[in-house]
XYZ file of C-alpha atoms in Angstrom:
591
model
C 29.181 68.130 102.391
C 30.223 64.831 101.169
C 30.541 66.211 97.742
C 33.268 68.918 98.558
C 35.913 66.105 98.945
C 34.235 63.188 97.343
C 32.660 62.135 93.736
C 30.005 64.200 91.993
C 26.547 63.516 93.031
C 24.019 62.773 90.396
C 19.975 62.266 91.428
C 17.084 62.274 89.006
C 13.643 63.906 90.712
C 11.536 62.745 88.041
C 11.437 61.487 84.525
C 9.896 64.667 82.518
C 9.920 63.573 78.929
C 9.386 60.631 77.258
C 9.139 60.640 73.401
C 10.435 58.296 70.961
C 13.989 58.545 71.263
C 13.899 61.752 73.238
C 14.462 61.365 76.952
C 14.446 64.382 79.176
C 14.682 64.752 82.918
C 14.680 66.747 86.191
C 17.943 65.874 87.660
C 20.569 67.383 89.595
C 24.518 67.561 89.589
C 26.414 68.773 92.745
C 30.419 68.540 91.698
C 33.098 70.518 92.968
C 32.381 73.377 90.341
C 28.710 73.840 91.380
C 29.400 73.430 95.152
C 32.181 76.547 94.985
C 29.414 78.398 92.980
C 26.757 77.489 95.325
C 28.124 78.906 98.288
C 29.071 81.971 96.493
C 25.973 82.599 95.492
C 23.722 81.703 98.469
C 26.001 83.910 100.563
C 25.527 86.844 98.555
C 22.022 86.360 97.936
C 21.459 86.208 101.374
C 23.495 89.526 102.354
C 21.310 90.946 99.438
C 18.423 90.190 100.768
C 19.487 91.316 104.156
C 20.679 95.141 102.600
C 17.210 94.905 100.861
C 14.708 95.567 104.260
C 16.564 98.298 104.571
C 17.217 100.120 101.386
C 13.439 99.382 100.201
C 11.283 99.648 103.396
C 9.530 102.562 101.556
C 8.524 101.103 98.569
C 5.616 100.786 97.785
C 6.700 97.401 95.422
C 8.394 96.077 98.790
C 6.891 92.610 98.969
C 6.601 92.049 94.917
C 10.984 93.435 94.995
C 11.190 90.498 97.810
C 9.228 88.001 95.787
C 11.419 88.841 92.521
C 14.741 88.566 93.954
C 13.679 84.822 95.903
C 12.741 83.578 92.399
C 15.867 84.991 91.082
C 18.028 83.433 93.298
C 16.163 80.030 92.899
C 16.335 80.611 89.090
C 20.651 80.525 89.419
C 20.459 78.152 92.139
C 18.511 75.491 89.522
C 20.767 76.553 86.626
C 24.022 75.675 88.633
C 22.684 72.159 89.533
C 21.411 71.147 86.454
C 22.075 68.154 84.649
C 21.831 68.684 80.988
C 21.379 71.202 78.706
C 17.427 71.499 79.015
C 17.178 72.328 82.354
C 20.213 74.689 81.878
C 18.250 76.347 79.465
C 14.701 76.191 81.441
C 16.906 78.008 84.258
C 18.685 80.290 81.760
C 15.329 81.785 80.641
C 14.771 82.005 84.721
C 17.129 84.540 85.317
C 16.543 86.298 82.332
C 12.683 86.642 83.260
C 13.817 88.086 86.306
C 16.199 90.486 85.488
C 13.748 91.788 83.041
C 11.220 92.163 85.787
C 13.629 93.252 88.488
C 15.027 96.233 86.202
C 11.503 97.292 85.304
C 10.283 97.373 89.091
C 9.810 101.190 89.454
C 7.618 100.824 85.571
C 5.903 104.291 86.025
C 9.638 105.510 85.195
C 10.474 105.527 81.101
C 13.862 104.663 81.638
C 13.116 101.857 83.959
C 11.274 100.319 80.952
C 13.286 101.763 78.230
C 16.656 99.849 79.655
C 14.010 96.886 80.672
C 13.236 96.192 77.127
C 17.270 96.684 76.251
C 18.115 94.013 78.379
C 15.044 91.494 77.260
C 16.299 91.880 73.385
C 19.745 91.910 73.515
C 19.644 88.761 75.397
C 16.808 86.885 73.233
C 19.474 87.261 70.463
C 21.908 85.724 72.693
C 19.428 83.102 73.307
C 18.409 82.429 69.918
C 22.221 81.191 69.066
C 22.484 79.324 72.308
C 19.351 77.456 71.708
C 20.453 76.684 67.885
C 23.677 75.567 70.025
C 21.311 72.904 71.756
C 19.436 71.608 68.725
C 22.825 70.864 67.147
C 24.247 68.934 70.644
C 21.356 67.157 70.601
C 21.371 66.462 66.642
C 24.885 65.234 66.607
C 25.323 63.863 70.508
C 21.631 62.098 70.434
C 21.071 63.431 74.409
C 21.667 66.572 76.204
C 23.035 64.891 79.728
C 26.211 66.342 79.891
C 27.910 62.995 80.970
C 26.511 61.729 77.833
C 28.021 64.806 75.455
C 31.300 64.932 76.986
C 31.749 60.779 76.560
C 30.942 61.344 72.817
C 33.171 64.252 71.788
C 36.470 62.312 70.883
C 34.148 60.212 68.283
C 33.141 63.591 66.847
C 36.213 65.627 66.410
C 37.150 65.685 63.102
C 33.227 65.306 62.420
C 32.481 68.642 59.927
C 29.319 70.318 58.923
C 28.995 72.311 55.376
C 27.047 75.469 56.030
C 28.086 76.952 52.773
C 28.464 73.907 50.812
C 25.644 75.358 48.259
C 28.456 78.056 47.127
C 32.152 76.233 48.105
C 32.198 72.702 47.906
C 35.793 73.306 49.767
C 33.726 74.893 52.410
C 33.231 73.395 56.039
C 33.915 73.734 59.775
C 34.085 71.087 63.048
C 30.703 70.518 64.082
C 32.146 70.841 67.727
C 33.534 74.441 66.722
C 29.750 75.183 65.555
C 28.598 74.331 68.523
C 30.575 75.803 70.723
C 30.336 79.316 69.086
C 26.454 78.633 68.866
C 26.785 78.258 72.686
C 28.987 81.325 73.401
C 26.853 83.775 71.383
C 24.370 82.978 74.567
C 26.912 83.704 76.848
C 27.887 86.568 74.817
C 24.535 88.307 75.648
C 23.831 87.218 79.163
C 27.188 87.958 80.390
C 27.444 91.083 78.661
C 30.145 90.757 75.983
C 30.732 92.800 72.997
C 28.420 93.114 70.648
C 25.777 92.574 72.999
C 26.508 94.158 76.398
C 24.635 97.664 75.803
C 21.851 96.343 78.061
C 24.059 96.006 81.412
C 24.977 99.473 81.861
C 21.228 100.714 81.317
C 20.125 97.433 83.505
C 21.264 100.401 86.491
C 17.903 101.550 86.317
C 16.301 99.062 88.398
C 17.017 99.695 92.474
C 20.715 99.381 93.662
C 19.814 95.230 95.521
C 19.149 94.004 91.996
C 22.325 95.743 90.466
C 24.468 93.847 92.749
C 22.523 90.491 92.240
C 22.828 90.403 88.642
C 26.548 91.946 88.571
C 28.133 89.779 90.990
C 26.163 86.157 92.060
C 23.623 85.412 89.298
C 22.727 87.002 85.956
C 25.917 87.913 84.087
C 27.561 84.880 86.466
C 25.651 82.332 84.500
C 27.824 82.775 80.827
C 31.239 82.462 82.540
C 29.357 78.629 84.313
C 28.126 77.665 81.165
C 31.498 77.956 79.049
C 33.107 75.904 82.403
C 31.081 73.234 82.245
C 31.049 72.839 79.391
C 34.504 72.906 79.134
C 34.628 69.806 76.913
C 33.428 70.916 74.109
C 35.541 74.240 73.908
C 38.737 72.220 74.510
C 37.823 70.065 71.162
C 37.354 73.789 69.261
C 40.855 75.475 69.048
C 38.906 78.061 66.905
C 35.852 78.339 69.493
C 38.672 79.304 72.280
C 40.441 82.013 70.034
C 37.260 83.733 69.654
C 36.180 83.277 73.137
C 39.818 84.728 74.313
C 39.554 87.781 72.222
C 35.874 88.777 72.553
C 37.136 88.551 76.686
C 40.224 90.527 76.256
C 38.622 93.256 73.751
C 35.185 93.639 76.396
C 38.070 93.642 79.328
C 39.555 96.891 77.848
C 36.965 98.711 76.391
C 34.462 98.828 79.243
C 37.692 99.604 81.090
C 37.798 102.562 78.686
C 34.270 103.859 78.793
C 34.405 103.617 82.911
C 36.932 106.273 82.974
C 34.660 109.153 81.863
C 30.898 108.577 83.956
C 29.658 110.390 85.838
C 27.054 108.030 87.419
C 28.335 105.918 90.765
C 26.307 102.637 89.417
C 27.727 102.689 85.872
C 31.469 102.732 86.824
C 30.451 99.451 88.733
C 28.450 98.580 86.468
C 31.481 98.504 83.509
C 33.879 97.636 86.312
C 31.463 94.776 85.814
C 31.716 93.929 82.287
C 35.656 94.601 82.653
C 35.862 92.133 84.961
C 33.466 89.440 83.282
C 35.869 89.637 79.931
C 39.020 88.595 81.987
C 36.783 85.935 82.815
C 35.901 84.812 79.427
C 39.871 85.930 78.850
C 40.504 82.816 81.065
C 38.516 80.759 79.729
C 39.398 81.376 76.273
C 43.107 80.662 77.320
C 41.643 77.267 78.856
C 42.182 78.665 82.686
C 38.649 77.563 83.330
C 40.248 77.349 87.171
C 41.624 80.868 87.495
C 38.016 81.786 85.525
C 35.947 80.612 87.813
C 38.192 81.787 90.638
C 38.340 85.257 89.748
C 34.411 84.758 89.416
C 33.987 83.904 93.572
C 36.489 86.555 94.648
C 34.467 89.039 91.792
C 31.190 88.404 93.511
C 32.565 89.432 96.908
C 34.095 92.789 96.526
C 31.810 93.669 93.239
C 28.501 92.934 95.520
C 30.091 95.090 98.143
C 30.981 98.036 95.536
C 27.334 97.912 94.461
C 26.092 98.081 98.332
C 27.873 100.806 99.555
C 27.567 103.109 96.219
C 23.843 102.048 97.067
C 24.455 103.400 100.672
C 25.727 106.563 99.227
C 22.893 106.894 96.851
C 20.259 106.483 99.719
C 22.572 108.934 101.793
C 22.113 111.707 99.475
C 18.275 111.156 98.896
C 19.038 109.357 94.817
C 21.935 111.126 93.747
C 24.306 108.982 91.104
C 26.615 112.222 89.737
C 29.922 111.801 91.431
C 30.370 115.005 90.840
C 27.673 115.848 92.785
C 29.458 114.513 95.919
C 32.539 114.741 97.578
C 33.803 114.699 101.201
C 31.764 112.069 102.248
C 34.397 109.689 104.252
C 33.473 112.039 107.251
C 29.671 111.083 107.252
C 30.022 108.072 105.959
C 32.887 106.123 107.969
C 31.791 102.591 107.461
C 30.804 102.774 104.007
C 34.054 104.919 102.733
C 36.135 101.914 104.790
C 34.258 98.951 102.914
C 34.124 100.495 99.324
C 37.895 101.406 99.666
C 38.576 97.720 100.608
C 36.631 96.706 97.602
C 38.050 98.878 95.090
C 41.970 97.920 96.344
C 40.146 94.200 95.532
C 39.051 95.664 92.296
C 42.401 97.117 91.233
C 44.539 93.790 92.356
C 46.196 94.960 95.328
C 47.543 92.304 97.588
C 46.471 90.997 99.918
C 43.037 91.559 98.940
C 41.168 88.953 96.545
C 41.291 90.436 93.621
C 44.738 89.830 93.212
C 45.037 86.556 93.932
C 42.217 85.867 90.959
C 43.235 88.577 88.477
C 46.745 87.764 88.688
C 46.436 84.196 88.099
C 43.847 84.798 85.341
C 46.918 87.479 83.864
C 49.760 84.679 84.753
C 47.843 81.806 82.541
C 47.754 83.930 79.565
C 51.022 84.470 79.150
C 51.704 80.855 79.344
C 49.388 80.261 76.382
C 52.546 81.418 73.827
C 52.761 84.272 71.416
C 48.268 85.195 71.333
C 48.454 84.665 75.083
C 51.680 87.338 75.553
C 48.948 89.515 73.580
C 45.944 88.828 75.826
C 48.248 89.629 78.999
C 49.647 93.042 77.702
C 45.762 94.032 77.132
C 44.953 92.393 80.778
C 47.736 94.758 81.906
C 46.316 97.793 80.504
C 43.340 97.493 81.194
C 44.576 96.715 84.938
C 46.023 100.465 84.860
C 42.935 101.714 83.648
C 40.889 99.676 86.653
C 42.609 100.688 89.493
C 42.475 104.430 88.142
C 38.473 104.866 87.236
C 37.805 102.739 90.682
C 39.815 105.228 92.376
C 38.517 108.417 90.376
C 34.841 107.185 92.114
C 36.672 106.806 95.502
C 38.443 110.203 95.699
C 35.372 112.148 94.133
C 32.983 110.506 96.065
C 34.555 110.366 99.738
C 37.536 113.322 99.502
C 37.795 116.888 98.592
C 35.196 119.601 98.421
C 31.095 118.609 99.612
C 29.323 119.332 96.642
C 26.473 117.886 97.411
C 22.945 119.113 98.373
C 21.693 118.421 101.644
C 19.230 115.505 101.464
C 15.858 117.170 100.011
C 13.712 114.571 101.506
C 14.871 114.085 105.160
C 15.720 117.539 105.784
C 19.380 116.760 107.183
C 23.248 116.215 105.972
C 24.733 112.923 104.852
C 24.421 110.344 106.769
C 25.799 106.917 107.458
C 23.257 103.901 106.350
C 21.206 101.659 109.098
C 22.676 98.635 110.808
C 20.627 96.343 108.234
C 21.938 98.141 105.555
C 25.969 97.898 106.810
C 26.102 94.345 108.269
C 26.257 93.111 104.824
C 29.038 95.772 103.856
C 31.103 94.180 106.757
C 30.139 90.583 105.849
C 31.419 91.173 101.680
C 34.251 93.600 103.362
C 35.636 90.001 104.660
C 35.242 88.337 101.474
C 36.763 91.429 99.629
C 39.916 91.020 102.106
C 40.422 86.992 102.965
C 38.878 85.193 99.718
C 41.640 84.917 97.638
C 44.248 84.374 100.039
C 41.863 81.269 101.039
C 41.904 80.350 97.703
C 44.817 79.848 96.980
C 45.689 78.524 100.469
C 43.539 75.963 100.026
C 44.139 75.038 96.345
C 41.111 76.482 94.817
C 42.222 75.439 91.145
C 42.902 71.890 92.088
C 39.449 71.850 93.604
C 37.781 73.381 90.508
C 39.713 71.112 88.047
C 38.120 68.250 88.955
C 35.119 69.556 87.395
C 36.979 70.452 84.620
C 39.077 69.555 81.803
C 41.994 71.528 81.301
C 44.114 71.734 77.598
C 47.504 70.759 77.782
C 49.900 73.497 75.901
C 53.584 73.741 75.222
C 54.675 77.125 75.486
C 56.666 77.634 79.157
C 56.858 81.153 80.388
C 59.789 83.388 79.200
C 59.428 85.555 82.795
C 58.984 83.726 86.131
C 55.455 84.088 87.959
C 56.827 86.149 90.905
C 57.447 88.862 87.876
C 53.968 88.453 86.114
C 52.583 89.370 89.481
C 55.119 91.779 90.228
C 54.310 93.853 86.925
C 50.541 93.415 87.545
C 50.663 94.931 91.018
C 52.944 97.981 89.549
C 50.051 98.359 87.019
C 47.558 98.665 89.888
C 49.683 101.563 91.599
C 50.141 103.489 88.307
C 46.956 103.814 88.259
C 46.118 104.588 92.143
C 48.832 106.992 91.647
C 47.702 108.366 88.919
C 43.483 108.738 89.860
C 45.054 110.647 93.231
C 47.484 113.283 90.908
C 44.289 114.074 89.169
C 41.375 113.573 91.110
C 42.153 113.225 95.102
C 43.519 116.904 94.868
C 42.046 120.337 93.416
C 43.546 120.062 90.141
C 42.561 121.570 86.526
C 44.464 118.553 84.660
C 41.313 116.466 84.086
C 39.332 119.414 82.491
C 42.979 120.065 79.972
C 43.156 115.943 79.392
C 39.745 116.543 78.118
C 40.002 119.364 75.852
C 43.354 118.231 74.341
C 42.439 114.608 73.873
C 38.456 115.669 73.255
C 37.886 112.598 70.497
C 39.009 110.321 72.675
C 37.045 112.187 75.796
C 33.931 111.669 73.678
C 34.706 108.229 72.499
C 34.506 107.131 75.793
C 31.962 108.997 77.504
C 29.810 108.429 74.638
C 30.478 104.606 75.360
C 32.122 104.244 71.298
C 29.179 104.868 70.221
C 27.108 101.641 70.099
C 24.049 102.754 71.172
C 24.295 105.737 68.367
C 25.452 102.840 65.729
C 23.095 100.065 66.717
C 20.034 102.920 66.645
C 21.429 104.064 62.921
C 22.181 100.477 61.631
C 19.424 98.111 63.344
C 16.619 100.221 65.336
C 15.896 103.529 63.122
C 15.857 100.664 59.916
C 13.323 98.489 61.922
C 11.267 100.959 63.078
C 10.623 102.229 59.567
C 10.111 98.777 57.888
C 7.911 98.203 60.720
C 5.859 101.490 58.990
C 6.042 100.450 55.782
C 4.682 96.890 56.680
C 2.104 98.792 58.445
C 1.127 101.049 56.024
C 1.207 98.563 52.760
C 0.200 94.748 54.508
C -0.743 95.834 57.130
C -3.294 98.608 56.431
C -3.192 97.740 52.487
C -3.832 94.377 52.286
C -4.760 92.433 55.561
C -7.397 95.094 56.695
C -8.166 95.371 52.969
C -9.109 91.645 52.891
C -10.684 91.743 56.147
C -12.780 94.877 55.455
C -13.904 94.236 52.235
C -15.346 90.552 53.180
C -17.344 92.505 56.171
C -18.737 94.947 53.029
C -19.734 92.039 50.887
C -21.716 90.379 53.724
C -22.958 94.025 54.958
C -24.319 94.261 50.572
C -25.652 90.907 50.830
C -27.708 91.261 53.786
C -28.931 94.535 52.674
C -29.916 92.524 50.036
C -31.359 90.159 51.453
C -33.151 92.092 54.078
C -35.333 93.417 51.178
C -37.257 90.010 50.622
C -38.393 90.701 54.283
C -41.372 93.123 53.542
C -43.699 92.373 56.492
C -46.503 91.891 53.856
C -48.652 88.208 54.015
C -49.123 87.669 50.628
C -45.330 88.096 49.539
C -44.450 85.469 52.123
C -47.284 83.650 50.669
C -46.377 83.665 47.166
C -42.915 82.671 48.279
C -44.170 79.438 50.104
C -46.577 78.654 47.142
C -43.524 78.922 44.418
C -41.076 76.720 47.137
C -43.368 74.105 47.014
C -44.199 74.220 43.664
C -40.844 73.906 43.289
C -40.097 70.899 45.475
C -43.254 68.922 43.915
C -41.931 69.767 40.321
C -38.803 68.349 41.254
C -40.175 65.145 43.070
C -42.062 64.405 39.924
C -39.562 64.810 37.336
C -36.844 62.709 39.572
C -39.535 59.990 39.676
């Protein structure tokens, strides 16, 4: 408690590592930054957990699911007190592991695997940059405490590093800028930013608990902590924080894009997700590490709450995802219709829910940041619009208009609304969904947060006054409300026209612009067939080759050999009389 007002508390467990120079140890850090995140993250962990006896008490993986999501939560909680880079890293790999496990839980299902092994790639290439990332720090910086980086970093400003000094002599780049992008292409890939996000959507394939874990307190959490904390270093890079803004803004608007044609519940959250995770990085890149981080708490709220009712719809309808599969629901499902609508109108940044408070700010900062950051704000309010209309698209097909559901195969009987231990934590995140950004704000969430971080200092003042930025915002929300209930909250034939008119675009996003398609073509079909070839001509050619021709030589040579065993006394004696006529010829002649 003491550290919520006061100084950041520092305590070393143990020494771990002691090698020449190199010093490592098991320490924690509890500032104002990790305290906010803590409490975020314990609370929906917990409600998790809670929403878990009930939607897996048939499972037969019930106690291993339990076991999994404990060690998941423990693998955040250690990442967000760490105290250098190591045990970041250590912690990192943590919730990696156990995403990978948790998404692969029902493994007797292809796709469970398939989207397993997705996620475990397309973050090890995240990884492999922001481990590179650490080897520099810790080249150039000599430690990897993070008290003992950030104290260094105006002596190595202007330091540069010549990566392609072999073909440009004029060639070079701030080691600080090296680092920091090294960094980011870890965050990149485990929070789920273009190029690497194609393993979050498939990540759905794991049970419903685990979706909202990794979407709204841990996994895809940890890239958006990282860049804060490290704050620092991208404050030194004005280069790392251009690329960081406009990898945010471009994920913020096209996962806004390909959410407005599914079809399955979990995947419009789950690219609600990645929408929401690039106005994050947006932020950051903008150097609103505050509003970031803010918009991160009131995210996990109402996008934990999203997950856990579309999971109380799911287990409603006996494992149906296809919204269009449903409809007319609000009147069997009262509670959970009430607590997804109050999420979504905190999705779409309708005040006085939480989202708004976050978004807005995140929105407001980004137009300060002069003529790049009027750029990044017109794309944060498009792809506002296009939130608040896919969000509502799932609400109105889901919970209005005509029951096109089946009756629930399994349990013989209509829709029906979810067990006490399965809504208590709908309620709980309802609050949050409703109250957490007001109480943010109202209690000076940014002021709090910036004492864990540094903030850059720029020049540009806003041309429009705040009241409007938020003014505009909210009208972007209600467009597209308005616009989701014109076409979908009302029999209506203008989706199915959009469709056919504008059927390139249609495909472009319900095909998810192709990246699966291109990265098969460009990286997986290519792999797969040097992989063959390899196999084929080393392999097959040369390694078993080698290995089988050495096992024929020995099989010749003992088939040799085996002849001078004839089983006959007198050979063996004629052998033994010519050996040591041997050794007494060559006793005499050496004396």
């Amino acid at each position: 408690m003491d550290t919520l007002n006061g100084p950041p508390l520092h305590y070393v467990v143990y020494n771990w590592i002691h090698s020449g120079h190199f010093t490592a140890s098991i320490s924690i850090m509890i500032d104002h930054l990790t305290a906010a995140m803590l409490v975020m993250v314990t609370l929906v962990s917990t409600l998790v957990h809670l929403y878990t006896v009930g939607y897996m008490k048939d499972d037969s993986g019930y106690d291993r699911f339990f076991s999994y999501i404990s060690l998941f939560t423990f693998s955040m909680i250690m990442l967000l007190i760490s105290d250098n880079l190591l045990e970041l890293f250590f912690s990192w790999e943590g919730v990696g592991f156990c995403s990978y496990i948790l998404i692969v839980h029902w493994y007797e299902r292809r796709p469970s695997w398939l989207a397993a092994n997705k996620a475990f790639i397309m973050n090890r290439i995240g990884d492999f940059g922001f481990l590179l990332g650490i080897f520099l720090t810790y080249t150039v910086f000599g430690t990897l405490d993070y008290s003992g980086i950030f104290r260094q970093i105006p002596a190595h400003v202007n330091d540069q590093i010549l990566p392609f000094s072999a073909f440009h002599s004029q060639t070079s780049a701030s080691v600080i800028t090296v680092i920091a992008l090294l960094l980011f292409v870890g965050a990149v890939g485990k929070s789920a930013q273009i190029p690497l996000h194609p393993w979050l959507p498939d990540a759905m394939e794991g049970p419903t608990p685990i979706s909202a874990l990794i979407h709204a307190a841990t996994m895809v959490t940890a890239g958006i902590f990282m860049i804060a904390r490290l704050s620092p270093i991208y404050n030194a890079s004005h280069t790392a924080l251009l690329v960081v803004g406009w990898t945010g803004a471009v994920t913020a608007f096209v996962a806004a894009t390909i959410a407005l044609t599914q079809r399955d519940i979990k995947k419009i959250v789950a690219y609600s997700t990645m929408s929401q995770l690039g106005y994050m990085v947006m932020a950051c890149g903008v150097g609103a590490y505050g509003a970031g981080i803010f918009h991160l708490l009131t995210h996990g709220f109402f996008k934990a709450l999203l997950f856990l009712a579309a999971g109380s719809v799911i287990h409603s309808l006996g494992g149906e995802q296809d919204i269009f599969r449903m409809g007319g629901l609000s009147k069997y499902m009262k509670l959970t219709f009430v607590t997804m609508l109050l999420g979504s109108l905190a999705l779409s940044g309708i005040p006085p829910f939480a989202g708004y408070y976050s978004k807005d700010l995140i929105l407001t900062e980004a137009f300060k940041d002069g003529s790049l950051g009027h750029v990044f704000w017109a794309i944060g309010v498009t792809t506002a619009i296009l939130t608040a209309f896919y969000t509502f698209r799932l609400i109105f097909m889901v919970f209005t208009g005509k029951e096109n559901f089946a009756h629930d195969g399994h349990h013989g009987h209509a829709p029906h609304e979810s067990p006490l231990v399965m809504t208590i934590p709908l309620m709980v995140l309802a609050v949050g969904a409703v109250f957490a950004g007001w109480a943010g704000e109202h209690y000076d969430i940014i002021g709090y947060l910036s004492q864990s971080m540094t903030v850059p200092h720029f020049s540009a003042s806003p041309t429009i006054s705040e009241d409007t930025l938020k003014l505009i915002s909210v009208i972007a929300g209600v467009v597209g409300i308005v616009t989701a209930f014109l076409l979908y909250g009302r029999p209506s034939s203008i989706p199915v026209v959009l469709s056919r008119t504008f059927r390139p675009l249609f495909e472009l996003s319900q095909n998810k612009w192709y990246f699966d398609e291109i990265y098969d073509a460009v990286f997986t079909r290519p792999m797969i067939f040097l992989s063959f070839i390899l196999w084929r001509e080393v392999d097959k050619g040369v390694i078993d080759m080698v290995v089988n021709g050495v096992a024929s030589s020995c099989q010749s040579m003992g088939a040799s050999l085996r002849r001078l065993q004839t089983g006959q006394l007198q050979n063996y004696a004629l052998v033994m009389a010519l050996g040591l006529f041997g050794m007494v010829s060559i006793f005499l002649f050496m004396k």
